[in-house]
Tab-separated table of C-alpha atoms and ligand atoms in Angstrom:
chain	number	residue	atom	x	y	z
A	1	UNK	CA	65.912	147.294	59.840
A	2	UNK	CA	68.542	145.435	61.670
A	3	UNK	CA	70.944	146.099	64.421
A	4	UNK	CA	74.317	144.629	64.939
A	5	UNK	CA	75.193	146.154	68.354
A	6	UNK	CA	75.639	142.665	70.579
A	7	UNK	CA	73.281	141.626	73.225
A	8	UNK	CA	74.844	142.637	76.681
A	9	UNK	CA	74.787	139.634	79.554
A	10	UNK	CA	76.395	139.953	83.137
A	11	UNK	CA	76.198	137.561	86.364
A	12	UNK	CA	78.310	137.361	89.293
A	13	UNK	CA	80.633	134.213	87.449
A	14	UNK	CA	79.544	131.524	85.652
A	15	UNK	CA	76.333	130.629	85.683
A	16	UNK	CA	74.993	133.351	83.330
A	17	UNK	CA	76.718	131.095	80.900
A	18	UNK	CA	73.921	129.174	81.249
A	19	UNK	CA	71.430	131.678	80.342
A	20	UNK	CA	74.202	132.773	77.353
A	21	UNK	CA	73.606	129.216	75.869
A	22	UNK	CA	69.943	129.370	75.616
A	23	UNK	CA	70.168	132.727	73.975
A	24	UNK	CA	72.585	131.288	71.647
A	25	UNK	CA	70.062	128.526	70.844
A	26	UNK	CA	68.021	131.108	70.113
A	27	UNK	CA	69.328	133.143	68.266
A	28	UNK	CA	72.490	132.405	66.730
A	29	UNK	CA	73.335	135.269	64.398
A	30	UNK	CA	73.629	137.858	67.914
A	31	UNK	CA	76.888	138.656	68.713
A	32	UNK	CA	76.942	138.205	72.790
A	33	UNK	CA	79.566	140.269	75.494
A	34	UNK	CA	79.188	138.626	78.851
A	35	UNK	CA	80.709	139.877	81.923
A	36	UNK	CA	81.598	136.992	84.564
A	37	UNK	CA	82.432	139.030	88.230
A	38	UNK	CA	84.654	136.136	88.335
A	39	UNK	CA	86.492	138.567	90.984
A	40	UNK	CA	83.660	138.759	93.594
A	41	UNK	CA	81.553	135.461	93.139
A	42	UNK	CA	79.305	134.883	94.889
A	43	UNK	CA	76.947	137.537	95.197
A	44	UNK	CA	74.277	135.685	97.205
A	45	UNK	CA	75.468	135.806	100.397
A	46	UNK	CA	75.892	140.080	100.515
A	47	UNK	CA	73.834	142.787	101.378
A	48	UNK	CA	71.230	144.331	98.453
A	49	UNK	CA	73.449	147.714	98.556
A	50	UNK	CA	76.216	145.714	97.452
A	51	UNK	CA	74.552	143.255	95.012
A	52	UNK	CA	72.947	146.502	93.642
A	53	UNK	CA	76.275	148.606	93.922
A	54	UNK	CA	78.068	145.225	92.099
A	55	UNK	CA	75.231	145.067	89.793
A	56	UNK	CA	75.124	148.744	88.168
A	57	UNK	CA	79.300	148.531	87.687
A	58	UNK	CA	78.073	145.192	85.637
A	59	UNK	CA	75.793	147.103	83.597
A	60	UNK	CA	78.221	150.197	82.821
A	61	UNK	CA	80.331	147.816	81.646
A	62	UNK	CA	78.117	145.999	79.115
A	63	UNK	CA	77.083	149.384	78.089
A	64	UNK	CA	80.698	150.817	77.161
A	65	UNK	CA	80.515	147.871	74.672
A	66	UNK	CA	77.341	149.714	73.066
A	67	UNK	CA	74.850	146.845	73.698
A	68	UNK	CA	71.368	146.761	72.716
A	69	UNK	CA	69.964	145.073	75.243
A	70	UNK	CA	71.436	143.922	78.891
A	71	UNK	CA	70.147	140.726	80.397
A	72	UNK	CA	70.882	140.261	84.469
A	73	UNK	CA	71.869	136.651	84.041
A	74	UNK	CA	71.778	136.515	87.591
A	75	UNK	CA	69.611	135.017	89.996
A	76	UNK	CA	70.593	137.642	92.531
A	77	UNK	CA	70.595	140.846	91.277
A	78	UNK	CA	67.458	139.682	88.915
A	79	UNK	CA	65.570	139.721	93.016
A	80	UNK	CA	67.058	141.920	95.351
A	81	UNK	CA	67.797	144.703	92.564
A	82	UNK	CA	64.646	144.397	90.730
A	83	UNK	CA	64.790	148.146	89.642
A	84	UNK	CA	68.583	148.027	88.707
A	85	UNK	CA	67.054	148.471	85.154
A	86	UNK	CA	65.005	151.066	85.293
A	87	UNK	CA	66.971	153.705	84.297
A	88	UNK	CA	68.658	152.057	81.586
A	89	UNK	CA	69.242	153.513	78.030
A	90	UNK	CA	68.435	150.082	76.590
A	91	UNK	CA	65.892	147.337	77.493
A	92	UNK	CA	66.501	145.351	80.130
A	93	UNK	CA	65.513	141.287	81.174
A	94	UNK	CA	65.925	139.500	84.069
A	95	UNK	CA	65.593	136.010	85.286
A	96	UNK	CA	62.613	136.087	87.775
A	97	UNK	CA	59.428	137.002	85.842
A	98	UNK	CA	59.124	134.235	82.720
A	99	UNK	CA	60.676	131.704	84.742
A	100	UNK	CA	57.536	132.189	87.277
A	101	UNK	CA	55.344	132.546	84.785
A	102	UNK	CA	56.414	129.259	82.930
A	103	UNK	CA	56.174	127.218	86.280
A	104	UNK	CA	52.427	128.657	87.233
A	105	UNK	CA	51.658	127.118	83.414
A	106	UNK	CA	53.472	124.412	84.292
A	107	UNK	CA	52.442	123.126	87.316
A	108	UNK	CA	49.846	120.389	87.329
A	109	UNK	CA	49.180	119.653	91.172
A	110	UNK	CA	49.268	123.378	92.461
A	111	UNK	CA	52.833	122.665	94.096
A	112	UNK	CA	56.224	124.848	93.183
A	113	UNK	CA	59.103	125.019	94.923
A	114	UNK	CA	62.054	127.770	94.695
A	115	UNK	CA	65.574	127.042	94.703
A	116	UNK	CA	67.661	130.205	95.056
A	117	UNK	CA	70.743	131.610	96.876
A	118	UNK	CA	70.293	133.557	100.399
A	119	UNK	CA	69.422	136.683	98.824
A	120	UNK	CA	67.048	135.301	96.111
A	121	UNK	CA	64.941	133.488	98.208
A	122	UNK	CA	64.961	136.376	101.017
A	123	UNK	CA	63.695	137.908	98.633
A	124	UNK	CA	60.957	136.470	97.758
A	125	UNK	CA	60.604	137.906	94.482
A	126	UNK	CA	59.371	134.348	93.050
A	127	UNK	CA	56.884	133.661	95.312
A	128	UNK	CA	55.145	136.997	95.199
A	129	UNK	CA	55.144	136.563	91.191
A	130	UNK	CA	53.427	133.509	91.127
A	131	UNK	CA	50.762	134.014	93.703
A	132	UNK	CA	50.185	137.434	92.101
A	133	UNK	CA	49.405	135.344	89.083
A	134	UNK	CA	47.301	132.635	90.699
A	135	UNK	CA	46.887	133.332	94.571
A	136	UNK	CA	45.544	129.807	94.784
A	137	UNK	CA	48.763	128.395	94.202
A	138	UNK	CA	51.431	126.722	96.946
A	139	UNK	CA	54.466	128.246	96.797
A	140	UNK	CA	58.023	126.538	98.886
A	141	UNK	CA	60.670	128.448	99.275
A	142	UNK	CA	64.552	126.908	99.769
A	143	UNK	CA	67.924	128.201	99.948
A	144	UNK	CA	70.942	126.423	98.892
A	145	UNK	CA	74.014	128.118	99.240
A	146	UNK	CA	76.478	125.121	98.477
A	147	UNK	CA	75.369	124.825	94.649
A	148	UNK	CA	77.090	127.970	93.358
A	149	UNK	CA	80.530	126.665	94.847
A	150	UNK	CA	80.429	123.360	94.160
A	151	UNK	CA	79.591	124.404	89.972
A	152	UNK	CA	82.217	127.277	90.498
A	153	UNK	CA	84.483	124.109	91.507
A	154	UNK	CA	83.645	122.297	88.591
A	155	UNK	CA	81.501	120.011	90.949
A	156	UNK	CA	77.884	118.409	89.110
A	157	UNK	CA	78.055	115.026	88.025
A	158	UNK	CA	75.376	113.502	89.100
A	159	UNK	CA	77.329	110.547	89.976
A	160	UNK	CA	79.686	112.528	92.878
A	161	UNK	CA	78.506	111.469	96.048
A	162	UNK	CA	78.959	115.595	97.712
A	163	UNK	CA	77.447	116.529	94.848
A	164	UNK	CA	74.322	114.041	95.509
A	165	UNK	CA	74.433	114.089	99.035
A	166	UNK	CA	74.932	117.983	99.159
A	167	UNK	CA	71.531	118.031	96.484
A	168	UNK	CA	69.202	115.429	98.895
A	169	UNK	CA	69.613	117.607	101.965
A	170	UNK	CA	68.654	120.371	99.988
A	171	UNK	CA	65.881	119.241	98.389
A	172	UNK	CA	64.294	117.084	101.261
A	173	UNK	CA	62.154	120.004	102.387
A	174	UNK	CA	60.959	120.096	98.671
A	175	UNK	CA	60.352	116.533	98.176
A	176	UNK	CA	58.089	116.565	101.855
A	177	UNK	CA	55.843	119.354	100.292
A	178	UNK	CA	55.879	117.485	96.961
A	179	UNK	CA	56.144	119.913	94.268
A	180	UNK	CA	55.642	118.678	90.708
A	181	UNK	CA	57.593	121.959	89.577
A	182	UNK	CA	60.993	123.106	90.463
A	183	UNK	CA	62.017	126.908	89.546
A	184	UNK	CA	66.093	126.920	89.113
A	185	UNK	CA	66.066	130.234	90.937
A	186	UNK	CA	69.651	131.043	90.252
A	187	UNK	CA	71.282	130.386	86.568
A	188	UNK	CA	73.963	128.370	88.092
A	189	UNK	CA	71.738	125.580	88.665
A	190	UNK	CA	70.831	124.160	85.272
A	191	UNK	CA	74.224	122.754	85.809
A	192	UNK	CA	73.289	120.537	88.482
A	193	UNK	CA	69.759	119.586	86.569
A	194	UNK	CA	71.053	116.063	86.210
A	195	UNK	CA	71.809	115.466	89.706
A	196	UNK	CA	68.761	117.032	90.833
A	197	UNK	CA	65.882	115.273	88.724
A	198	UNK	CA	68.355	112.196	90.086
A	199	UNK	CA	67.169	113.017	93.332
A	200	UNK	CA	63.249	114.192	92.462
A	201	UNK	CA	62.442	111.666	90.000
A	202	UNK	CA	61.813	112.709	86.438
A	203	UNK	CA	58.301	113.877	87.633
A	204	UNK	CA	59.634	116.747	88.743
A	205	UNK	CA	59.305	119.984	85.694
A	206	UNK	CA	62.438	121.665	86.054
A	207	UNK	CA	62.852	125.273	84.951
A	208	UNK	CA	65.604	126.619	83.635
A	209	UNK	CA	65.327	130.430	83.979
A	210	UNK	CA	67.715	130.710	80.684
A	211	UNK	CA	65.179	128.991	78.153
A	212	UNK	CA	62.113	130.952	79.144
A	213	UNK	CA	64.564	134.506	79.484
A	214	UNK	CA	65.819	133.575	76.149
A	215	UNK	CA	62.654	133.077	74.247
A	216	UNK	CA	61.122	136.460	75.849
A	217	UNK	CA	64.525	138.326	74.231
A	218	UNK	CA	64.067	136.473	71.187
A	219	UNK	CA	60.409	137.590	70.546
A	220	UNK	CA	61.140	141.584	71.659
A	221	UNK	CA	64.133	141.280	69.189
A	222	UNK	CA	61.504	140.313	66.406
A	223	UNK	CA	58.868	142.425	67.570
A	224	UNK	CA	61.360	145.273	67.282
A	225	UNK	CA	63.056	145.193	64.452
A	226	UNK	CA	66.338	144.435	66.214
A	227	UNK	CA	68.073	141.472	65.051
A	228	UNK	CA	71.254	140.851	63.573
A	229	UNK	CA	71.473	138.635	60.503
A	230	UNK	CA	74.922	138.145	60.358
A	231	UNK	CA	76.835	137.857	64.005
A	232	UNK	CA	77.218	135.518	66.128
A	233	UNK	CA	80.381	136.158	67.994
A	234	UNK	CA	80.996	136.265	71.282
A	235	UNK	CA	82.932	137.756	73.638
A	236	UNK	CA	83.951	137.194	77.324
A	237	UNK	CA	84.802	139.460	80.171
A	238	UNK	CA	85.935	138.444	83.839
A	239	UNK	CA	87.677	139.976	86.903
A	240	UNK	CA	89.888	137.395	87.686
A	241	UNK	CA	90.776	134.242	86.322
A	242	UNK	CA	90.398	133.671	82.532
A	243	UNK	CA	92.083	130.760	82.285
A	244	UNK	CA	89.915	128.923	84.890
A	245	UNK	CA	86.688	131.118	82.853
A	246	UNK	CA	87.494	129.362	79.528
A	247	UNK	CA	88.085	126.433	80.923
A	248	UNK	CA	84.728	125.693	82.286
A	249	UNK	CA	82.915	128.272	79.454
A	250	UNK	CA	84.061	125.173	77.143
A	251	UNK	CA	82.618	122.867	79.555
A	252	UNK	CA	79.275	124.206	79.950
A	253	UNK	CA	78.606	125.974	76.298
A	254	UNK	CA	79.867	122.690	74.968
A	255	UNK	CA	82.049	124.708	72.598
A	256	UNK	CA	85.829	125.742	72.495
A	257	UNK	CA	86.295	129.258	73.836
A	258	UNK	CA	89.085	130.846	72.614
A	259	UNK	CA	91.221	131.936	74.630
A	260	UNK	CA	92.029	135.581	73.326
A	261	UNK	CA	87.987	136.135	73.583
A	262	UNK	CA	88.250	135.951	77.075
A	263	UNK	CA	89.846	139.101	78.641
A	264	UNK	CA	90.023	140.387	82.044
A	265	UNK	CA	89.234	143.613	83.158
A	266	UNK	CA	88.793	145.758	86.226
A	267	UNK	CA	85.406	147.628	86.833
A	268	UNK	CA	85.727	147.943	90.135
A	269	UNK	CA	86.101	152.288	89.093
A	270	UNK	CA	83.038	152.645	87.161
B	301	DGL	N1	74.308	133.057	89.157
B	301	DGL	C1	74.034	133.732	90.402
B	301	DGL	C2	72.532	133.690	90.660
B	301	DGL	O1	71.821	133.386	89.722
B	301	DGL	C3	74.942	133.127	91.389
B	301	DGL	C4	74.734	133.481	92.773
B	301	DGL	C5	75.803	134.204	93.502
B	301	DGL	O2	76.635	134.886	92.938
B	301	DGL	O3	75.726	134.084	94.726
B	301	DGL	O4	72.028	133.966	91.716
């Protein structure tokens, strides 16, 4: 049995694009919608009734497209809403859980550390994961609320001084506790990977909440019958600014989106 409805991804802008890739890695033949809230990035700085308000207009959306699945490609919503998909018609993944779980098997000295926006590490979603897990592990905890504008702006070379200079007062906290294992708490940050093991050291396990998310959907697409053999297209939804979207979907898929697959729409009604 197959099934050719498309896997449904949302985030608050661009970072899910980062998850989007790893799934594509994955699997190749899914056809993909994403929904960027291009419109009313970022979501990290609001209150959870908003994030979850913002969060279940993302997910009618996806499922007006008749998706199979919906992934929260969002750091956010995947902590402070972590019930937004419990009363969904299809499954439903989110970012906090295998990236956890892959840093408690990663971890060789006992030390993680959390990067996240306001919200995610308020949270505290991560933490409580991991020491649920192993309660004998250290768990730290930090906030950085620059990184989602400065990739937003195009911003991560890890040879731009902000960028650098923005990522060593951020991690100085982390690099005092000395964690060998950093969880990328919020999908926008695989971006800035470069610029942060610049900063760490390449001791320093970085985890990419997108690869680990992407091999759990891959495996419950097997286990259930659900893939498609023969897709692979993929389509892109924003609130405001497709141009700038494509632009930097190019950039960090590494692939030319065109530009009539990128549309934008208004759910602010659903
Ligand atoms: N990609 C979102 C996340 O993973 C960005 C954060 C935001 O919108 O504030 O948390």
């Amino acid at each position: 049995m197959a099934d050719k409805r498309p896997i449904g991804v949302f985030d608050s802008g661009l970072g899910g694009l980062t998850v989007v890739k790893e799934i594509i890695k994955e699997l190749p033949n899914e056809d993909i919608v994403y929904f960027g809230d291009t419109g009313r990035v970022p979501y990290g700085g609001r209150s959870v009734d908003t994030i979850k308000k913002y969060a279940l207009q993302d997910e009618k959306f996806l499922l007006s497209h008749d998706v199979k699945l919906i992934v929260a490609a969002c750091g956010t919503v995947s902590s402070v809403a972590s019930d937004i998909g419990n009363a969904l018609p299809v499954p439903y993944f989110e970012v906090v859980s295998h990236a956890s779980m892959a840093a408690v098997n990663a971890t060789k000295n006992g030390k993680i550390a959390v990067i996240g926006t306001n919200a995610t590490v308020k949270s505290g979603q991560h933490k409580a994961t991991i020491l649920k897990e192993n309660p004998s592990l250290s768990v730290i905890n930090c906030a950085c609320p620059l990184f989602v504008p400065l990739v937003e702006e195009g911003w991560y070379s890890e040879n731009d001084t902000i960028v650098l200079e923005t990522v060593r007062r951020y991690l100085k906290p982390i690099i005092d506790f000395g964690a060998d294992t950093l969880i990328l708490g919020c999908t926008h940050y695989p971006v800035l990977s470069k610029a942060l093991l610049r900063v760490l050291g390449d001791n320093v396990t970085l985890i990419n909440a997108g690869t680990t998310t992407a091999k759990a959907i891959k495996k419950y697409i097997y286990c259930h019958n659900l893939e498609n053999q023969n897709g692979g297209e993929h389509r892109f939804f924003v609130s405001d600014k497709p141009d700038y979207f494509k632009e930097q979907a190019s950039v960090l898929l590494e692939k030319d989106i065109d530009m009539c697959k990128v549309e934008k729409v208004d759910i602010g009604n659903l």
